[in-house]
Coordinates of C-alpha atoms in Angstrom, one line a residue:
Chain A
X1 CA 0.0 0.0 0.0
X2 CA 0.9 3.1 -0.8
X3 CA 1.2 6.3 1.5
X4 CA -0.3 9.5 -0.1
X5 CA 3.1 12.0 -0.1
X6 CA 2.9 14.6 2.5
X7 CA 3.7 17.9 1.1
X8 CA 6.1 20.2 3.1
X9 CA 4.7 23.7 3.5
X10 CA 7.1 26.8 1.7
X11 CA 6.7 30.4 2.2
X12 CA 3.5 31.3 0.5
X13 CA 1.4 28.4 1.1
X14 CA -2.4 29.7 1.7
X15 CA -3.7 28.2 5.2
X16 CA -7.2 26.7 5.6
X17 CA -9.5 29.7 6.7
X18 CA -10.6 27.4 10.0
X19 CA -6.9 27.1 11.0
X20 CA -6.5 30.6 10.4
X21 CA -9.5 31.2 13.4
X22 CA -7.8 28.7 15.6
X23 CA -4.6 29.9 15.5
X24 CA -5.6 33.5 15.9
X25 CA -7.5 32.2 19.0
X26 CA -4.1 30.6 20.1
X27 CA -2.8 34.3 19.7
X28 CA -5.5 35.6 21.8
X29 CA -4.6 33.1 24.3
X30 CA -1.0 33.2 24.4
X31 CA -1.0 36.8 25.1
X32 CA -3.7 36.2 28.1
X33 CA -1.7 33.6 29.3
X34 CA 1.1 35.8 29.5
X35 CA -0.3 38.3 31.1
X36 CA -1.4 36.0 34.3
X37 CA 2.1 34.4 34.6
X38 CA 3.7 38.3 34.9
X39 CA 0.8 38.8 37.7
X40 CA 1.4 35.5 39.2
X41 CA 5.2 36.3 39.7
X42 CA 4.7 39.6 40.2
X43 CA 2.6 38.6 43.4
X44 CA 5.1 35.4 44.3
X45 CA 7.8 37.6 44.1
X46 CA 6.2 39.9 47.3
X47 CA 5.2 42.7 44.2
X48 CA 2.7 45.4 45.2
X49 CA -0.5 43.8 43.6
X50 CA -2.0 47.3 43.3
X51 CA 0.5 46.8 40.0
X52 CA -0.5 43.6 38.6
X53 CA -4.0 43.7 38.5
X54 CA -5.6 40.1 37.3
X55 CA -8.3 39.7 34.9
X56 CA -11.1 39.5 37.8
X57 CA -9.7 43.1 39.3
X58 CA -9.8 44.7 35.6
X59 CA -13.7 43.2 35.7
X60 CA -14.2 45.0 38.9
X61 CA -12.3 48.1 37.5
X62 CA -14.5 48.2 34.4
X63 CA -17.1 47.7 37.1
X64 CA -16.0 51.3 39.0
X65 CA -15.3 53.1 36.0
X66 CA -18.8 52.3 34.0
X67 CA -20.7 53.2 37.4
X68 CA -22.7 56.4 37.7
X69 CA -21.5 59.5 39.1
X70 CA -24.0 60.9 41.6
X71 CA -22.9 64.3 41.8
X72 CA -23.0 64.9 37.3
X73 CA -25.3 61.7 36.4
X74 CA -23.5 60.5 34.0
X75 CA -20.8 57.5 33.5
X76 CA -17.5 59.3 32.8
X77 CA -16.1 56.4 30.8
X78 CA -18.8 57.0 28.2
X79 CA -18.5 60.4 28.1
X80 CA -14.6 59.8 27.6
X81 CA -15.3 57.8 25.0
X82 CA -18.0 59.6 23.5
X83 CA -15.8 62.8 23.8
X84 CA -12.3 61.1 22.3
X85 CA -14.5 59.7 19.3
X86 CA -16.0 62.7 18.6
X87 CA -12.6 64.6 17.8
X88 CA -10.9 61.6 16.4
X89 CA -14.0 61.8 13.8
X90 CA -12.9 65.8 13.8
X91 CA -9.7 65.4 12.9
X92 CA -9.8 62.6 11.0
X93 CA -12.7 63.9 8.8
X94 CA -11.0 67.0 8.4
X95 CA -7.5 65.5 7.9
X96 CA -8.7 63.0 5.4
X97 CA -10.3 65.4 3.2
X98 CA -7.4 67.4 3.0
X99 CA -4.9 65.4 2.3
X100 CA -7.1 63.7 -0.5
X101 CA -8.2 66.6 -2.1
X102 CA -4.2 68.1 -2.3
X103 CA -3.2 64.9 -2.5
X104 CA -5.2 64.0 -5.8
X105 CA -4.6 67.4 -7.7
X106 CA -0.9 67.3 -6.7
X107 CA -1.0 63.3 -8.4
X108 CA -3.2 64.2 -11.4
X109 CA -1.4 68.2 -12.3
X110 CA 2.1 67.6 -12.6
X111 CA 3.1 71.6 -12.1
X112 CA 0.7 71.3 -9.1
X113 CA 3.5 68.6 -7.7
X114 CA 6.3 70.7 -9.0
X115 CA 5.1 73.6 -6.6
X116 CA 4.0 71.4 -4.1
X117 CA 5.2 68.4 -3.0
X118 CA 8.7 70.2 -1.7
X119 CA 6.6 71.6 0.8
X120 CA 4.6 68.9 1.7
X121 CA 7.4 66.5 2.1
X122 CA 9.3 69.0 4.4
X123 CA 6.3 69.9 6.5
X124 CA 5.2 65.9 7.1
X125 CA 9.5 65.6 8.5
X126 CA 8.0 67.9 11.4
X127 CA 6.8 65.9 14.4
X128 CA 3.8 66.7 14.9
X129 CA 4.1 67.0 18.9
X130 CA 6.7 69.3 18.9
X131 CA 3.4 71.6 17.3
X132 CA 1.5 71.1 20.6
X133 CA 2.6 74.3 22.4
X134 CA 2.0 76.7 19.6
X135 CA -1.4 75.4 18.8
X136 CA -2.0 75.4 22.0
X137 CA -1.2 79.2 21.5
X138 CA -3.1 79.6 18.3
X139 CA -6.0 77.7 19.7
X140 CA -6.5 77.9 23.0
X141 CA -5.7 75.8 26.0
X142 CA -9.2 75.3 26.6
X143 CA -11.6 73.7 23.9
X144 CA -11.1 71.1 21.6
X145 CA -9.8 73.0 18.8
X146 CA -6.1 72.8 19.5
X147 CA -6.5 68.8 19.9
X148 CA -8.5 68.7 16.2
X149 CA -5.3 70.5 15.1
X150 CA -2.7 68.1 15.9
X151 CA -4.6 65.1 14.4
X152 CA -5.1 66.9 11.2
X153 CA -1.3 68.2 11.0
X154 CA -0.2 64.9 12.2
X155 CA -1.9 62.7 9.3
X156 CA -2.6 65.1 6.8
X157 CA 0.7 65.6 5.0
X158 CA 2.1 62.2 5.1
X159 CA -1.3 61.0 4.0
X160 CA -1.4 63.4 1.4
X161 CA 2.0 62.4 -0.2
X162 CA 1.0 58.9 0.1
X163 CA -2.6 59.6 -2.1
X164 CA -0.1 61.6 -4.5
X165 CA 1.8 58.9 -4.9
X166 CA -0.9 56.0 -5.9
X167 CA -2.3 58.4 -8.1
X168 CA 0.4 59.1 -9.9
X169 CA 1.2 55.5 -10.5
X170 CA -1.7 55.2 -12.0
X171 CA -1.1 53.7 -15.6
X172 CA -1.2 56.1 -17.8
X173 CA -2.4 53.9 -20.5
X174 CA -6.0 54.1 -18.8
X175 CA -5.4 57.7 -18.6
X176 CA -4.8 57.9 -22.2
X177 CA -7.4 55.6 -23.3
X178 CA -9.9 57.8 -21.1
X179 CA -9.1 60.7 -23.5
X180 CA -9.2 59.0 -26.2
X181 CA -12.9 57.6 -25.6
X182 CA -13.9 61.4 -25.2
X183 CA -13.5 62.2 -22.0
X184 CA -12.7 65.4 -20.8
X185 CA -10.3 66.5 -17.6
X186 CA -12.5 66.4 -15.2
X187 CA -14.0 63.1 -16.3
X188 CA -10.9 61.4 -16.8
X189 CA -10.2 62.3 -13.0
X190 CA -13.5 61.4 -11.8
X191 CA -13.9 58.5 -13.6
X192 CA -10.9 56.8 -14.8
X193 CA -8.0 57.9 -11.8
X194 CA -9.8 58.2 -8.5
X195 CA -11.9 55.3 -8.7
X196 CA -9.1 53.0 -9.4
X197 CA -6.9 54.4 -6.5
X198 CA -9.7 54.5 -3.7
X199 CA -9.2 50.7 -2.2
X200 CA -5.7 52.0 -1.9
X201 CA -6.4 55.7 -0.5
X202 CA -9.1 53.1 2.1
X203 CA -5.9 51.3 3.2
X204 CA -3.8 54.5 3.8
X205 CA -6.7 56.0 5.9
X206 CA -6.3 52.7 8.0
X207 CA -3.2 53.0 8.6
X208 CA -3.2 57.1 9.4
X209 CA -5.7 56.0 12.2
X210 CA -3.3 54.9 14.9
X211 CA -0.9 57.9 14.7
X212 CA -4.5 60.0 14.7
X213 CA -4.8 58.0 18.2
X214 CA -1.9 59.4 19.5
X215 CA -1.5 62.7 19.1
X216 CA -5.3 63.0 20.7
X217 CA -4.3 61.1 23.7
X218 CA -1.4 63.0 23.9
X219 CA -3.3 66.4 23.6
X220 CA -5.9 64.8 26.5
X221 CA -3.2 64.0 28.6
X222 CA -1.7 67.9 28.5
X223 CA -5.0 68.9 28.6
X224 CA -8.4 68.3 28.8
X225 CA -11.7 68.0 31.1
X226 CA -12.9 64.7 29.4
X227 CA -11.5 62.5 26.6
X228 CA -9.8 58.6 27.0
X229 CA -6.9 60.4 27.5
X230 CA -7.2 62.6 30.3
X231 CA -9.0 59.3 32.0
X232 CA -5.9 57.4 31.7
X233 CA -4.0 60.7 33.3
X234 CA -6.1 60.8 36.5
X235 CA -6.1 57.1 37.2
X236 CA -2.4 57.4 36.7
X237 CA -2.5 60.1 39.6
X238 CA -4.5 57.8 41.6
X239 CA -2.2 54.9 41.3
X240 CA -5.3 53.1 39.3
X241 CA -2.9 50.9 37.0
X242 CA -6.5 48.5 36.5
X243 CA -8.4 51.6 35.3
X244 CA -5.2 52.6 33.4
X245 CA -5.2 48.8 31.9
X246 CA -9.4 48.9 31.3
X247 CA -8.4 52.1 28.8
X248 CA -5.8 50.2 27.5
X249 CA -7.9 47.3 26.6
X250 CA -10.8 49.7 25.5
X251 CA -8.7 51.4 23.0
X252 CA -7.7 48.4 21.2
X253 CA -11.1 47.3 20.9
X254 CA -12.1 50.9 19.5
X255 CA -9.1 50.5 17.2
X256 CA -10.0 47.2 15.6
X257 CA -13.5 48.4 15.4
X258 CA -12.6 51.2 13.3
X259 CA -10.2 49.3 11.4
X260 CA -12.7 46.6 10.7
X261 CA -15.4 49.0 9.7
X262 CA -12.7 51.0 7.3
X263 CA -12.0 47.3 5.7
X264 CA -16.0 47.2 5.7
X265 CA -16.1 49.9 3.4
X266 CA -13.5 49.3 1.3
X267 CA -15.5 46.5 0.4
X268 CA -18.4 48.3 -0.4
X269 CA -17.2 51.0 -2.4
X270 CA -14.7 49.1 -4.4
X271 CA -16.3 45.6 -4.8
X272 CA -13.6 44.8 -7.4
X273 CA -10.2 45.2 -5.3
X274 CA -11.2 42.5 -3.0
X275 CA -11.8 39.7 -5.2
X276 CA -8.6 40.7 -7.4
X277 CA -5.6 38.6 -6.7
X278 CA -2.1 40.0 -7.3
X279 CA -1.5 40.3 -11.7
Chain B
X1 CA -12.4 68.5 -54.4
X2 CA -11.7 65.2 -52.7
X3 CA -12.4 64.4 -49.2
X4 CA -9.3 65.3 -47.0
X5 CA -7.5 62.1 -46.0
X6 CA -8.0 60.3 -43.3
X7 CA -4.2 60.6 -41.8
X8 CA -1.8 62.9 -43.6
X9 CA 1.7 62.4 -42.0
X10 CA 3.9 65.3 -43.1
X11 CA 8.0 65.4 -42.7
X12 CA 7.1 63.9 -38.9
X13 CA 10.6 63.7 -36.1
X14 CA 10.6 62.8 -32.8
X15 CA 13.3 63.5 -30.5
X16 CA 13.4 62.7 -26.7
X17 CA 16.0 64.5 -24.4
X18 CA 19.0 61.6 -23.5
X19 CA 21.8 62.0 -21.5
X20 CA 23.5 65.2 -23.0
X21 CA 21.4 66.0 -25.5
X22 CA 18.5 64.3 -27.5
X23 CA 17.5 61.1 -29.0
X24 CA 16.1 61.3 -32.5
X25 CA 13.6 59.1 -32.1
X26 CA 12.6 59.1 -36.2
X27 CA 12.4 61.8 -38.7
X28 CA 11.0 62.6 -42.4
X29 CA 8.1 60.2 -41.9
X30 CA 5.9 60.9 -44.7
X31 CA 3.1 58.9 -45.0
X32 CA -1.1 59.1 -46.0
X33 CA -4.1 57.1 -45.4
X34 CA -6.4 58.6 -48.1
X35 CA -9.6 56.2 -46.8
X36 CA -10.9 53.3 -44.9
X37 CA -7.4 51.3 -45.2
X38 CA -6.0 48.5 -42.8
X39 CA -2.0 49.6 -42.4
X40 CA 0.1 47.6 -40.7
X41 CA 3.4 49.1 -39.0
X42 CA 6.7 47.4 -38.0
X43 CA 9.5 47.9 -36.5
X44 CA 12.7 46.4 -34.8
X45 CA 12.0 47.7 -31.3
X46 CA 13.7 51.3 -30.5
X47 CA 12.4 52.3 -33.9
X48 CA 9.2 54.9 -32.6
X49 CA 6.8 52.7 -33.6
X50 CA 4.4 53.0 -30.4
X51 CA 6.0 56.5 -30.7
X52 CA 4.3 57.2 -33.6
X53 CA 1.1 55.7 -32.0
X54 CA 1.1 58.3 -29.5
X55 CA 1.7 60.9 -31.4
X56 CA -1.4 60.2 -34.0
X57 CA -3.6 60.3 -30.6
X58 CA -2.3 63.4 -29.4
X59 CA -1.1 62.3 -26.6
X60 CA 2.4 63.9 -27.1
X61 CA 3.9 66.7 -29.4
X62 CA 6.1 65.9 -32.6
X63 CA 9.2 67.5 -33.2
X64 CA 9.3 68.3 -36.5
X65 CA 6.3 67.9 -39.0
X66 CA 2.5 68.1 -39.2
X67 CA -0.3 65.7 -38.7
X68 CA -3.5 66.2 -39.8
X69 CA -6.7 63.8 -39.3
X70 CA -9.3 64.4 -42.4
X71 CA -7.7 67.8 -42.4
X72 CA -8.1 68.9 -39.0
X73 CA -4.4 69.4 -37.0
X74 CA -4.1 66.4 -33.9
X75 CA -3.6 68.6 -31.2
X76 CA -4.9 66.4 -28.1
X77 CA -6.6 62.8 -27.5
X78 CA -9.8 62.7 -28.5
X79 CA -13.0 60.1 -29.5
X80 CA -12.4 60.4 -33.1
X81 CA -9.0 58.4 -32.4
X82 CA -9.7 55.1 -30.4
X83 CA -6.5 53.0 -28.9
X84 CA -5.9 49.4 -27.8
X85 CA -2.7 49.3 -25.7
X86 CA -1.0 45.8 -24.8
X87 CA -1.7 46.4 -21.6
X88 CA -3.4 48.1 -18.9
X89 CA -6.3 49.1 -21.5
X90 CA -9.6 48.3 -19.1
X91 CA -10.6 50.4 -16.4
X92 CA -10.2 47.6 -13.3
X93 CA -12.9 49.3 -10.9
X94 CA -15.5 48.8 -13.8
X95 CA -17.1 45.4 -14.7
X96 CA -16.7 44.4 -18.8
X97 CA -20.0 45.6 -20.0
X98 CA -19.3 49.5 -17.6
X99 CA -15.6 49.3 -19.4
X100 CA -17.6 49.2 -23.1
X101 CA -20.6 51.8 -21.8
X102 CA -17.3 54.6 -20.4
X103 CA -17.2 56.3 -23.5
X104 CA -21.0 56.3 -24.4
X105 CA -21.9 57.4 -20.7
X106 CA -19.2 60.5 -21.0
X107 CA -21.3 62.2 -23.4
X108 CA -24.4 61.9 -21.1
X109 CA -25.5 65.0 -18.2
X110 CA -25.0 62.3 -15.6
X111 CA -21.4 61.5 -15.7
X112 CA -21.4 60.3 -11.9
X113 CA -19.1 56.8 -10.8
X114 CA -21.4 53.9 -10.7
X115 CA -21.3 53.7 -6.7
X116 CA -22.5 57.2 -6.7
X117 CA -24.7 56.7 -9.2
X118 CA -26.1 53.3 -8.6
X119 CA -28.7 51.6 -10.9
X120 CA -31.5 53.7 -9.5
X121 CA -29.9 57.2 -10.3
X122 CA -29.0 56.4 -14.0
X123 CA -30.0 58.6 -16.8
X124 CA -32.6 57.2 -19.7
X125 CA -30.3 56.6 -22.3
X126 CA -28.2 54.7 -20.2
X127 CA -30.7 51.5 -21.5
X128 CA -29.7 52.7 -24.5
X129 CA -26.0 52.6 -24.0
X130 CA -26.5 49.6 -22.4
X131 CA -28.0 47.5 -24.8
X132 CA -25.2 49.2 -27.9
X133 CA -22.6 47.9 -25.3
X134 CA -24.0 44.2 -25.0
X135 CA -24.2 44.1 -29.3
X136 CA -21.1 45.5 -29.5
X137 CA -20.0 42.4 -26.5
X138 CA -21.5 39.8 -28.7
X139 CA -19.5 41.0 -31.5
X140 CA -16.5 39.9 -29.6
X141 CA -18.4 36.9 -28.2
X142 CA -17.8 38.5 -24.6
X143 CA -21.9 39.3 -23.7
X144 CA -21.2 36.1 -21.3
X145 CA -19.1 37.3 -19.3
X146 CA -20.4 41.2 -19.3
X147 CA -20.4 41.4 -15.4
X148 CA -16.9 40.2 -14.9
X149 CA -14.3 42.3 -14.0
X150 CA -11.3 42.6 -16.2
X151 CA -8.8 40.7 -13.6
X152 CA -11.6 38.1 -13.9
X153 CA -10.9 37.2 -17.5
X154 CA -7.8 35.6 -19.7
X155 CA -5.4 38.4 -21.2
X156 CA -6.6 37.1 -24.5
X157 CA -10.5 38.0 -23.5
X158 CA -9.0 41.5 -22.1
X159 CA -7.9 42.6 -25.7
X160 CA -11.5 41.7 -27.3
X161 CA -13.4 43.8 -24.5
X162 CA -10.4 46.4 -25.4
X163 CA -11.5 46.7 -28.8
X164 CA -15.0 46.5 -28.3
X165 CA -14.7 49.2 -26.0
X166 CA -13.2 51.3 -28.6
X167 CA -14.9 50.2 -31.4
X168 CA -18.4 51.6 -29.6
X169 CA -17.1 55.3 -30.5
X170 CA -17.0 54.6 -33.8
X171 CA -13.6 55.9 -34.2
X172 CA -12.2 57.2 -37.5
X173 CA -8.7 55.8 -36.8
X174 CA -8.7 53.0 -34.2
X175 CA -4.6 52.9 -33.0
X176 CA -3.6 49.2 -31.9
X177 CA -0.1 48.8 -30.6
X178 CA 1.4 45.8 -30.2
X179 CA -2.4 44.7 -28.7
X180 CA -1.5 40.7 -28.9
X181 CA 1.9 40.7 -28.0
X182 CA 1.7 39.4 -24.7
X183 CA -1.2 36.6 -25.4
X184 CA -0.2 33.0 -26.1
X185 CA 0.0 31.7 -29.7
X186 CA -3.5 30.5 -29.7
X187 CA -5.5 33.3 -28.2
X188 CA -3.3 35.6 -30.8
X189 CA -4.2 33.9 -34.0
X190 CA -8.0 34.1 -32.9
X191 CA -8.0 37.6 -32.3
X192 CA -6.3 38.4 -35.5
X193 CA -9.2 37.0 -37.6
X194 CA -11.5 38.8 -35.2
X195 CA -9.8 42.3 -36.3
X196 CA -9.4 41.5 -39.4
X197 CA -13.3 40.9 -39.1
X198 CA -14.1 43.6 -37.2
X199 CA -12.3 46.2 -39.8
X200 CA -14.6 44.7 -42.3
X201 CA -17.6 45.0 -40.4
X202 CA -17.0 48.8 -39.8
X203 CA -15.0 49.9 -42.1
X204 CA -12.7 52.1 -40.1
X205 CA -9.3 53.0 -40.4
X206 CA -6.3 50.8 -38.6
X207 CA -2.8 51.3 -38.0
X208 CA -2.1 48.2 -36.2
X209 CA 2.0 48.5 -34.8
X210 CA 3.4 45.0 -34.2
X211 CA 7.6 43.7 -34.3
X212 CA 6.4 40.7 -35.3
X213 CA 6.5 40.7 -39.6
X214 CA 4.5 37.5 -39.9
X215 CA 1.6 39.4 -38.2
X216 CA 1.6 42.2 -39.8
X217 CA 1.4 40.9 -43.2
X218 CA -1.4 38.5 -42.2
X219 CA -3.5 41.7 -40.9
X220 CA -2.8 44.5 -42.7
X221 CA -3.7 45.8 -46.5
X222 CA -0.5 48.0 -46.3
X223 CA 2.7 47.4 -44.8
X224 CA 4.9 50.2 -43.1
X225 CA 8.1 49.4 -41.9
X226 CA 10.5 51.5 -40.0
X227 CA 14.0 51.0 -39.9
X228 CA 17.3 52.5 -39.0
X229 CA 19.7 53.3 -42.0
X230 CA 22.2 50.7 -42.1
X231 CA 25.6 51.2 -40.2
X232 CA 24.2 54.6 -38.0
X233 CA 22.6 53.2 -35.1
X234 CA 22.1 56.5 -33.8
X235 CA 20.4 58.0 -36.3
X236 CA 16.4 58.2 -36.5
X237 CA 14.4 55.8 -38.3
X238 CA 12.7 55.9 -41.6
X239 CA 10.2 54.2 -43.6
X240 CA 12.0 51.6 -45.7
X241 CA 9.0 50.4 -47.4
X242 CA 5.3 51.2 -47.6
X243 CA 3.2 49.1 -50.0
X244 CA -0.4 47.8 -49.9
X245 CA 0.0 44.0 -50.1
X246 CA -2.8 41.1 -49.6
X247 CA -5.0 41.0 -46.4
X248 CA -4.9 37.6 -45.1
X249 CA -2.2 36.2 -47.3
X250 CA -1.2 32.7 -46.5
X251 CA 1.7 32.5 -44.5
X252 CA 3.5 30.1 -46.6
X253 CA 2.2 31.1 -50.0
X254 CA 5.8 31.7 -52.2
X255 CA 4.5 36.1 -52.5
X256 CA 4.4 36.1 -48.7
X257 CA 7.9 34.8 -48.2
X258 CA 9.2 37.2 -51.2
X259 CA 7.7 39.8 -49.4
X260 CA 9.2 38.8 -45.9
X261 CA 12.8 38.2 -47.2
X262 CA 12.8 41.8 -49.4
X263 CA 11.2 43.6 -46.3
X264 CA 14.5 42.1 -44.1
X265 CA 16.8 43.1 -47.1
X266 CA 16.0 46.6 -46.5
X267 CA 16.3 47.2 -43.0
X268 CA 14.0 45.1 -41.0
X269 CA 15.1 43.6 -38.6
X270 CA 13.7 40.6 -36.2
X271 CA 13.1 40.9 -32.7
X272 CA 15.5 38.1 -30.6
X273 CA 13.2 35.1 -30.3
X274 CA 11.7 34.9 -27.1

């Protein structure tokens, strides 16, 4: 009898979507399971537990945190959330339509680029924290303004390059061909460049999200009445390292959400990027 | 007084800057297409054939010389002049049957994106376009596969939706460069009688650029071929012969290999094999 061959796995081999699920579960559980050994010989090791809070502690931390406060009726957490979402949509919204109007233009006109994308590049090599004191200036210390400010000069050059780029690598056969089938400038833009780069402008919007997350938690944590942020800066002056973790934890959760979501509608708007395989 | 000619090709050079100084590309290309007229044009590579191409569409200024399309000077890209590039010819965000409606739905008020648009928001001739599209699919024998996407079909099914979707515009000169040079042999000698079929069926004009001889004589109804003169590689290309010769000829009929040994004794010269 004869034994099927068993094939030996190289670089590049697809994997089975259900072992892709169990091994991401392994993931999941690896990184729990690390966690608990650091708090078990944390605590063996005579450790203050107050700094290696278990999984039961950051229940009961959630617990505190999502509770009511008497005095303002509301739950801070939420309003932390609510209040860190609503100028990451700020500045994201704003940056993102920036950087993909200049970036398009300075991709489609190349004297556009020539005057340009000098700038652009030189202004994105600025970090974008060392800007925190003067908008803070220009701003206001107070308000939200100042934080909406950093997030858009933090993403919006480096995002626009990136949109510049993609659409200028955009064949220029199909540009041509455009033309040549009638169109006129502003078609051949709206119809032949932009649609083929937006899966690709999608992705770079993905990516811009984290560094969006931390220049507003960095703004909250100089400065601010509410906001994820500043609730991470008064557990830390209250020693709270489980309410500091229950942030922690909540911001990756809000940051796959929106990632997920962003993939969501990649799909949606450009149906014929996902099924496309490398040509 | 006659109709003006279809091409006119006037004392035509094309230089491109080089390192310390500039290419010449070709010059004194003189050359007309009086009518409807099926001309074939080779080339060893480096020669300006797809040079040439471009410049007929517009998409880039000659040198030297004038070109005129039924008398009218090319000064940018436009729908009288349709194009089938070897590659990168479809629109990959739109399905097969949206790449062949593009240039119909251009000339209509509503020139939103499909997703913006949607199939509730479309205009009332977009039936219309629709249903020109499909014919012009079935022409090709493509109306199967209409809501594909181009990365969904074989390279060789890629070029037919190519030239249907140039074809639709009814263009006076429809521009093919080297538009089977990257198929298989198969798919290539199938879409050679379907342009040979297609000129017949709508009479346009074609200027089909290929390096491969064999190809161009079984296509065309005129042969162009550029060459460089012999012993100054530097120097721009000419034609080196220009005659109409049979459409269709068979490849091993005694003509057809006259023809192929005279066009290599004047300057032609064959591409490596690959």
């Amino acid at each position: 009898m004869t034994r099927a061959p068993r094939f030996r796995a190289i670089i590049g081999s697809p994997l089975a979507p259900a072992s892709r699920i169990v091994l991401g579960a392994l993931g999941v559980a690896l990184a729990v399971a690390a966690y608990e050994a650091y708090v078990y010989g944390h605590e063996r090791g005579g450790g203050n537990p107050r700094f290696s809070p278990g999984f039961g502690q950051l229940w009961r931390a959630f617990g505190e945190l999502t509770d009511l406060d008497r005095r303002t009726e509301t739950v801070p957490f939420w309003v932390d959330t609510r209040a860190s979402l609503a100028i990451l949509a700020k500045g994201l919204g704003l940056g993102i339509a920036v950087s993909a109007v200049t970036g398009i233009v300075m991709g489609v006109f190349s004297t556009v680029h020539a005057v340009f994308a000098p700038v652009v590049t030189a202004i994105a090599k600025v970090p974008p924290t060392a800007m925190i004191a003067l908008f803070m200036v220009v701003f206001g210390v107070t308000g939200d303004t100042f934080k909406v400010a950093l997030i858009v000069f933090g993403i919006s050059p480096t995002l626009a390059i990136g949109i510049m780029l993609v659409a200028r690598a955009v064949p220029k056969n199909t540009i041509v061909k455009a033309y040549s089938l009638g169109a006129s400038t502003p078609q051949v833009i709206a119809k032949a460049i932009v649609p083929q780069i937006i899966p690709q402008i999608v992705e770079m919007i993905r990516l811009s999200v984290g560094p969006a997350w931390i220049y507003l938690i960095a703004a909250e944590y100089i400065n601010s009445s509410e906001g994820l942020g500043h609730g991470i800066e008064l557990s830390k002056r209250m020693v709270r390292i489980d309410h500091i973790l229950v942030y922690v934890i909540w911001l990756a959760i809000l940051g796959t959400a929106i990632d997920f979501a962003l993939h969501g509608v990649s799909r949606l708007v450009a149906p014929w990027s996902t099924t496309r395989k490398d040509d | 007084m006659a109709a003006p000619p279809v091409l006119e090709c006037k004392q035509l050079g094309q230089r491109y800057r080089a390192r310390g100084g500039h290419q010449v590309i070709f010059e004194d290309l003189d050359f007309t297409i009086p009518g409807c007229g099926f001309v074939s044009v080779v080339g060893a590579s480096g020669c300006g054939k797809s040079t040439l191409l471009r410049l007929v569409l517009g998409a880039e200024r000659p040198w030297r010389g004038t070109l005129r399309s039924n008398g009218e000077p090319i000064t940018h890209p436009d729908r009288s002049r349709g194009i089938v590039f070897q590659k990168y010819s479809l629109f990959p965000h739109r399905t097969v049957l949206d790449n062949v409606v593009f240039g119909l739905e251009l000339t209509s008020a509503l020139g939103l994106p499909r997703w913006l648009a949607g199939p509730w928001f479309r205009g009332p001739r977009h039936r219309d376009f629709t249903a020109q599209a499909m014919a012009q699919l079935r022409q090709v024998k493509l109306d199967d596969h209409a809501d594909k996407y181009p990365h969904q079909l074989s390279g060789g099914m890629q070029q037919r939706v190519a030239i249907a979707q140039a074809l639709i515009m009814k263009p006076r000169i429809l521009l093919m460069d080297e538009p089977f040079g990257a198929l298989d042999p198969d798919a290539r000698e199938s879409l050679q009688r379907a342009i040979v079929a297609a000129y017949h069926e709508h009479q346009t004009t074609v200027v089909f650029v290929t390096h491969d001889l064999e190809e161009a004589l079984y296509v065309g109804n005129r042969l162009l071929v550029l060459g460089k003169p012999p012993g100054r590689p530097s120097a721009g290309a000419r034609i080196v012969f220009d005659q109409p010769i049979t459409q269709g000829a068979s490849r091993d009929a005694p003509e057809t290999q006259a023809l192929l040994a005279h066009v290599r004794r004047v300057g032609f010269v064959d591409p490596p094999a690959t």
